[in-house]
Short mmCIF file of C-alpha atoms in Angstrom, two decimals:
data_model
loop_
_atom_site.label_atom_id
_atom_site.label_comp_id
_atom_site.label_asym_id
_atom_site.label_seq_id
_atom_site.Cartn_x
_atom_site.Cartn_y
_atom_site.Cartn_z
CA UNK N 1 0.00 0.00 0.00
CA UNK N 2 1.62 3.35 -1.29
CA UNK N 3 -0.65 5.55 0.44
CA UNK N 4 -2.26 6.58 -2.75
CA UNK N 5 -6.17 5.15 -2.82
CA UNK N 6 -8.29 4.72 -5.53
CA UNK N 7 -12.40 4.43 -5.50
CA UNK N 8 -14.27 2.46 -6.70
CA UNK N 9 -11.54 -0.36 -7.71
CA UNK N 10 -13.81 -1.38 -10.42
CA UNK N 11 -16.76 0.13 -12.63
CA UNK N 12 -18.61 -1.28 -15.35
CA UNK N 13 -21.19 0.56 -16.99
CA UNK N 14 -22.38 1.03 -19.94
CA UNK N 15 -22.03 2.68 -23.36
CA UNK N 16 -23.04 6.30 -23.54
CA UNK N 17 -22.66 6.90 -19.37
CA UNK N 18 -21.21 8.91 -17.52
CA UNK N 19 -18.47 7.50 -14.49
CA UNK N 20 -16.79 9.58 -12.35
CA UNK N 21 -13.34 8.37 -10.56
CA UNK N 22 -11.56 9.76 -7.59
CA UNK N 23 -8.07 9.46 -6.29
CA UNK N 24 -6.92 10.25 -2.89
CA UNK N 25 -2.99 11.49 -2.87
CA UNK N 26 -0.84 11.05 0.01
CA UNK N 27 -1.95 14.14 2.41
CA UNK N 28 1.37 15.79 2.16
CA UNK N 29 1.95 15.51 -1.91
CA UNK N 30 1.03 18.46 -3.70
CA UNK N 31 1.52 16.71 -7.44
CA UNK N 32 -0.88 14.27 -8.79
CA UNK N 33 -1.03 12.65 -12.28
CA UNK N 34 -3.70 11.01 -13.92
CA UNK N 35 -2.73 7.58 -16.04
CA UNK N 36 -4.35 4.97 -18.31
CA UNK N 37 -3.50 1.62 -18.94
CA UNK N 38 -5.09 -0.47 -21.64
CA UNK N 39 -4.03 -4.27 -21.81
CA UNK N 40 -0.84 -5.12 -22.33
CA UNK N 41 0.27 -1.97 -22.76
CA UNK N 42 2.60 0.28 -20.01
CA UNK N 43 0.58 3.23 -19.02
CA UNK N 44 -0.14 6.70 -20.78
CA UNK N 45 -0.20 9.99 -19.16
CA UNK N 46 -3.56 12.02 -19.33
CA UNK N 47 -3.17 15.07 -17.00
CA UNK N 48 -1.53 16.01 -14.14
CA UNK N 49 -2.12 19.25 -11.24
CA UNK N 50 0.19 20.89 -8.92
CA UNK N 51 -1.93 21.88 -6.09
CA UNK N 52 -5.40 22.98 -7.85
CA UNK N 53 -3.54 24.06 -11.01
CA UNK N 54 -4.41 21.31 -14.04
CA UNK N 55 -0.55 22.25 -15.78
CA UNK N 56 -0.69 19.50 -18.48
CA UNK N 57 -3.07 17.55 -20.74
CA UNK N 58 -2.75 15.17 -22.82
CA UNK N 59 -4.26 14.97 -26.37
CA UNK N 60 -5.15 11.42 -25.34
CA UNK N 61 -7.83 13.64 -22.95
CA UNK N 62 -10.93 14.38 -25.35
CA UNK N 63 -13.59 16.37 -24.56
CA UNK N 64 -15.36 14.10 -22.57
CA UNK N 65 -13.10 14.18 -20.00
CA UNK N 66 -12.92 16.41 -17.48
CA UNK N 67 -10.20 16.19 -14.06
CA UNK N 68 -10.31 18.57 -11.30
CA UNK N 69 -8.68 18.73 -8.11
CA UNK N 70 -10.51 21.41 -6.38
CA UNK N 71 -8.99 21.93 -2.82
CA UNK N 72 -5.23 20.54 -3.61
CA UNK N 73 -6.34 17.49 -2.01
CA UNK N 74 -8.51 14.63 -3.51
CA UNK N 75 -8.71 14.55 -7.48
CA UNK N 76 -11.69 13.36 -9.75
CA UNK N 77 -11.84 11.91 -13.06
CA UNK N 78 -14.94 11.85 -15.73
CA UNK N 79 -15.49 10.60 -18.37
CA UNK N 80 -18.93 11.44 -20.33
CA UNK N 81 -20.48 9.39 -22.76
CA UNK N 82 -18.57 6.42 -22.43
CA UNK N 83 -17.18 4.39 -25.29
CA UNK N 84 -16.12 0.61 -25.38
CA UNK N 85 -12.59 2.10 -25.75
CA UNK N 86 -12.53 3.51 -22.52
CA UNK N 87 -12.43 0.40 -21.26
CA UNK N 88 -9.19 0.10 -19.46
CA UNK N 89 -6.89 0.81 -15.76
CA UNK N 90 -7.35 4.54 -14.74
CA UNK N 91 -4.44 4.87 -12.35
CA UNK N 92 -3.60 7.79 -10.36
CA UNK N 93 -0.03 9.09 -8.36
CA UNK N 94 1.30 11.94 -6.28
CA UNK N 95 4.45 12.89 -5.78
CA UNK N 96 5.53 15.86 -3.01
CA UNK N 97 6.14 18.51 -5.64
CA UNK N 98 9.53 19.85 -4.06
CA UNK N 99 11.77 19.12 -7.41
CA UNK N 100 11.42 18.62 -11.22
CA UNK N 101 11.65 15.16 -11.53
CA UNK N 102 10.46 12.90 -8.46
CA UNK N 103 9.33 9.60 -7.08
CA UNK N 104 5.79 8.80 -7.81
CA UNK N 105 3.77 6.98 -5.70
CA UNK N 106 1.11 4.81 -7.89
CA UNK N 107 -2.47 4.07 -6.38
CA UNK N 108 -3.98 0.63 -7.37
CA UNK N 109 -5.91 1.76 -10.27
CA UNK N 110 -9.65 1.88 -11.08
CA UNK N 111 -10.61 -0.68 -13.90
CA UNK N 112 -13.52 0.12 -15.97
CA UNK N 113 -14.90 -1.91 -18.21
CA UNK N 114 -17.84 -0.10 -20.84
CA UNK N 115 -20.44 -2.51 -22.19
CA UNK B 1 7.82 3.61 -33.07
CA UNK B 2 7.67 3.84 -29.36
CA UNK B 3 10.05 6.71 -27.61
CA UNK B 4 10.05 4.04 -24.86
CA UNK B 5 11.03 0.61 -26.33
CA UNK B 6 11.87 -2.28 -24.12
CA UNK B 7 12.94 -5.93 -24.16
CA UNK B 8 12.33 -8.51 -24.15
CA UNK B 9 8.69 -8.13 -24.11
CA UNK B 10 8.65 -11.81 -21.76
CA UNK B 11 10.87 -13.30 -19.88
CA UNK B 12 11.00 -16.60 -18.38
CA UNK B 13 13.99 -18.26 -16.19
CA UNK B 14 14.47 -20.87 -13.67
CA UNK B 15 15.14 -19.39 -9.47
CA UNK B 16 18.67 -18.16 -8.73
CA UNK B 17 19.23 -16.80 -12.45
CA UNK B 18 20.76 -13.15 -12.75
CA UNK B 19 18.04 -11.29 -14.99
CA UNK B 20 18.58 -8.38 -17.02
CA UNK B 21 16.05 -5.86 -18.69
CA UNK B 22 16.94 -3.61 -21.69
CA UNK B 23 15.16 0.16 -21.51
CA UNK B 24 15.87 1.99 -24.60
CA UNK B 25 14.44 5.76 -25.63
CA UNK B 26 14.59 8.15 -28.31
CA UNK B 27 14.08 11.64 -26.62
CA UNK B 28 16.24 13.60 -24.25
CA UNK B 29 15.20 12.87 -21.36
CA UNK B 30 15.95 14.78 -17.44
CA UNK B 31 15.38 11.22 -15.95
CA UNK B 32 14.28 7.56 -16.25
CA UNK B 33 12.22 5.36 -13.57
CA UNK B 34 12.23 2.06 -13.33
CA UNK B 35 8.62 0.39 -11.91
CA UNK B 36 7.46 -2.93 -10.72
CA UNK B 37 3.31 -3.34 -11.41
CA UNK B 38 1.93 -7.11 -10.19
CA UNK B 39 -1.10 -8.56 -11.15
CA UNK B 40 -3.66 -6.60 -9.84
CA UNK B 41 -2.34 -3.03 -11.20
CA UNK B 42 -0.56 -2.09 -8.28
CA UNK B 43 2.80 0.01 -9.09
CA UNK B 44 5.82 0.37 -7.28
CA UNK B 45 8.47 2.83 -7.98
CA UNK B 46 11.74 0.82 -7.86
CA UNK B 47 14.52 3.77 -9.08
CA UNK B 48 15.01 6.31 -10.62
CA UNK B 49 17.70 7.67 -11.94
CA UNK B 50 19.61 10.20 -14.25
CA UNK B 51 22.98 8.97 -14.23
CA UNK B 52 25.45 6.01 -13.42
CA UNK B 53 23.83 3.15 -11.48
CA UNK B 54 22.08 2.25 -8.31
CA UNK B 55 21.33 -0.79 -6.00
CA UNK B 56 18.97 -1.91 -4.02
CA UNK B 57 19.21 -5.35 -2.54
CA UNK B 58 19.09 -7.47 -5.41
CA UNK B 59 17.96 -5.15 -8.03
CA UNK B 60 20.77 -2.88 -10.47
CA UNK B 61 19.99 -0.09 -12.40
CA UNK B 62 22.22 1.35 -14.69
CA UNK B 63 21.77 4.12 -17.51
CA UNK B 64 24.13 5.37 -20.57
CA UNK B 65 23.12 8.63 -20.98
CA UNK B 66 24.13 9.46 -24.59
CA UNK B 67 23.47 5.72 -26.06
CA UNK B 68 20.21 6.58 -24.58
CA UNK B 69 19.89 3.33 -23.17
CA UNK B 70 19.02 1.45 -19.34
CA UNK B 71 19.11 -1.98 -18.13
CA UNK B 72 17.57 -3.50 -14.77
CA UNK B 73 19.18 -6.29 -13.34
CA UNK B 74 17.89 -8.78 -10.62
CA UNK B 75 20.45 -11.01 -8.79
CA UNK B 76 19.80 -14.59 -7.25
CA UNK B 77 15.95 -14.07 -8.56
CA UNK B 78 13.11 -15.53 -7.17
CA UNK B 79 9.45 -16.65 -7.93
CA UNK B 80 8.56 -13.45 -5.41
CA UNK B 81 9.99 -11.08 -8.71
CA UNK B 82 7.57 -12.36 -11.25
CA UNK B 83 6.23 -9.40 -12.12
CA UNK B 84 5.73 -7.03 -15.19
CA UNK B 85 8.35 -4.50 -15.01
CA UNK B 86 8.18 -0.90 -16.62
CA UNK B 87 10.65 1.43 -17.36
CA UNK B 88 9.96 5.13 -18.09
CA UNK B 89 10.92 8.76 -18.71
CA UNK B 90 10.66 12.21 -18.01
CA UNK B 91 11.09 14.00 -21.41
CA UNK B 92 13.01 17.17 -21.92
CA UNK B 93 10.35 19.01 -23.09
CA UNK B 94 7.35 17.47 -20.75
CA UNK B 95 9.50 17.27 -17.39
CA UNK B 96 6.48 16.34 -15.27
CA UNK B 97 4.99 13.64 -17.01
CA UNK B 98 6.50 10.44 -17.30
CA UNK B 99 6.25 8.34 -20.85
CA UNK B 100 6.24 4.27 -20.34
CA UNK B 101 7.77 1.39 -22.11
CA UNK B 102 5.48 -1.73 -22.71
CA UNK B 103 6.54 -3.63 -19.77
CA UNK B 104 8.28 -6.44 -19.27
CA UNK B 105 6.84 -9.65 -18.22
CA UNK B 106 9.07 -11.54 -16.04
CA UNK B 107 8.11 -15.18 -14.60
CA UNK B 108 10.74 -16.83 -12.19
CA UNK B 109 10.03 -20.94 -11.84
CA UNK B 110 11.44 -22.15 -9.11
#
């Protein structure tokens, strides 16, 4: 256990809804990244905040997603009219924020699977 | 092609072999991580590192900075290292986020 908690663990719904993920960082961390993890496949980075501030996005993030850490703390991820290509691990990290490049500490994912 | 390419893609050896991971990339990169994810998702930061090597325990890692290349190495291995193992990098020009390799699949029979 990193520290780094996911909810729910798992989520399947289906085609056209709307799911909504959250990730809570270790208390102290004021970086967190958003990943996703398809099959097979190492993970690919979607977004990632400093405190409140959303700094990066990937073009991987369409539309229909939408992240927000509102208070620094806890971070959610949505995704809107899901597609059977969503389907895959959402993972989230932190990291304390002090220097460029750091540690990250991994949560243990969220898998969804759209129907 | 991949800025993160790794191999072999599987691996398979018998307990007490000394195991060795290849990490090339094809960006400039600030620094490279090497992860351990088991079956369930869960990942664990193992090293990371911009230069030179480092140890802990039984696990190596070494980078080459300008052949742009990074091996892992696991000493006396065990069936408790089976595991898929990820290397990764912060790019020059993207500091914060980290892009992945494909993982490697390790399985250690005893």
């Amino acid at each position: 256990d990193t520290g780094v908690s996911q909810d729910p663990r798992h989520k399947i719904t289906k085609r056209g809804q709307n799911v909504t993920f959250r990730c809570d960082p270790i208390s102290e961390h004021n970086r967190l990244y958003w990943y996703r993890q398809t099959l097979g496949q190492g993970p690919e980075f979607l977004t990632y905040f400093q405190n409140e501030a959303q700094l990066e996005k990937s073009r991987l993030l369409s539309d229909r997603f939408s992240a927000e850490r509102p208070k620094g703390s806890f971070s959610t991820l949505e995704i809107q009219r899901t597609e059977q290509g969503d389907s895959a691990m959402y993972l989230c990290a932190s990291s304390l924020g002090l220097r460029e490049q750091e540690t990250q500490y991994f949560g243990p994912g969220t898998r969804l699977l759209v129907l | 092609k991949n800025e993160v390419e790794q191999s072999p893609q599987n691996l398979t050896a018998q307990e007490g072999e000394f195991i060795t991971i290849n990490c090339s990339y094809s960006v400039g990169i600030s620094a490279l991580h090497w992860l351990q994810q088991h079956p369930g998702g869960g990942i664990v930061s193992l090293f990371m590192l911009s230069s030179g090597k480092k140890k802990h325990g039984r696990l190596i890692a070494t980078i080459n900075i300008q052949e742009k290349h990074s091996s892992l190495h696991i000493t006396a291995s065990h069936p408790r290292d089976s595991a898929v193992y990820i290397c990764a990098v912060h790019p020059f020009q993207g500091a914060q986020k980290l892009v992945f390799g494909q993982g490697t699949r390790l399985t250690i029979n005893p």
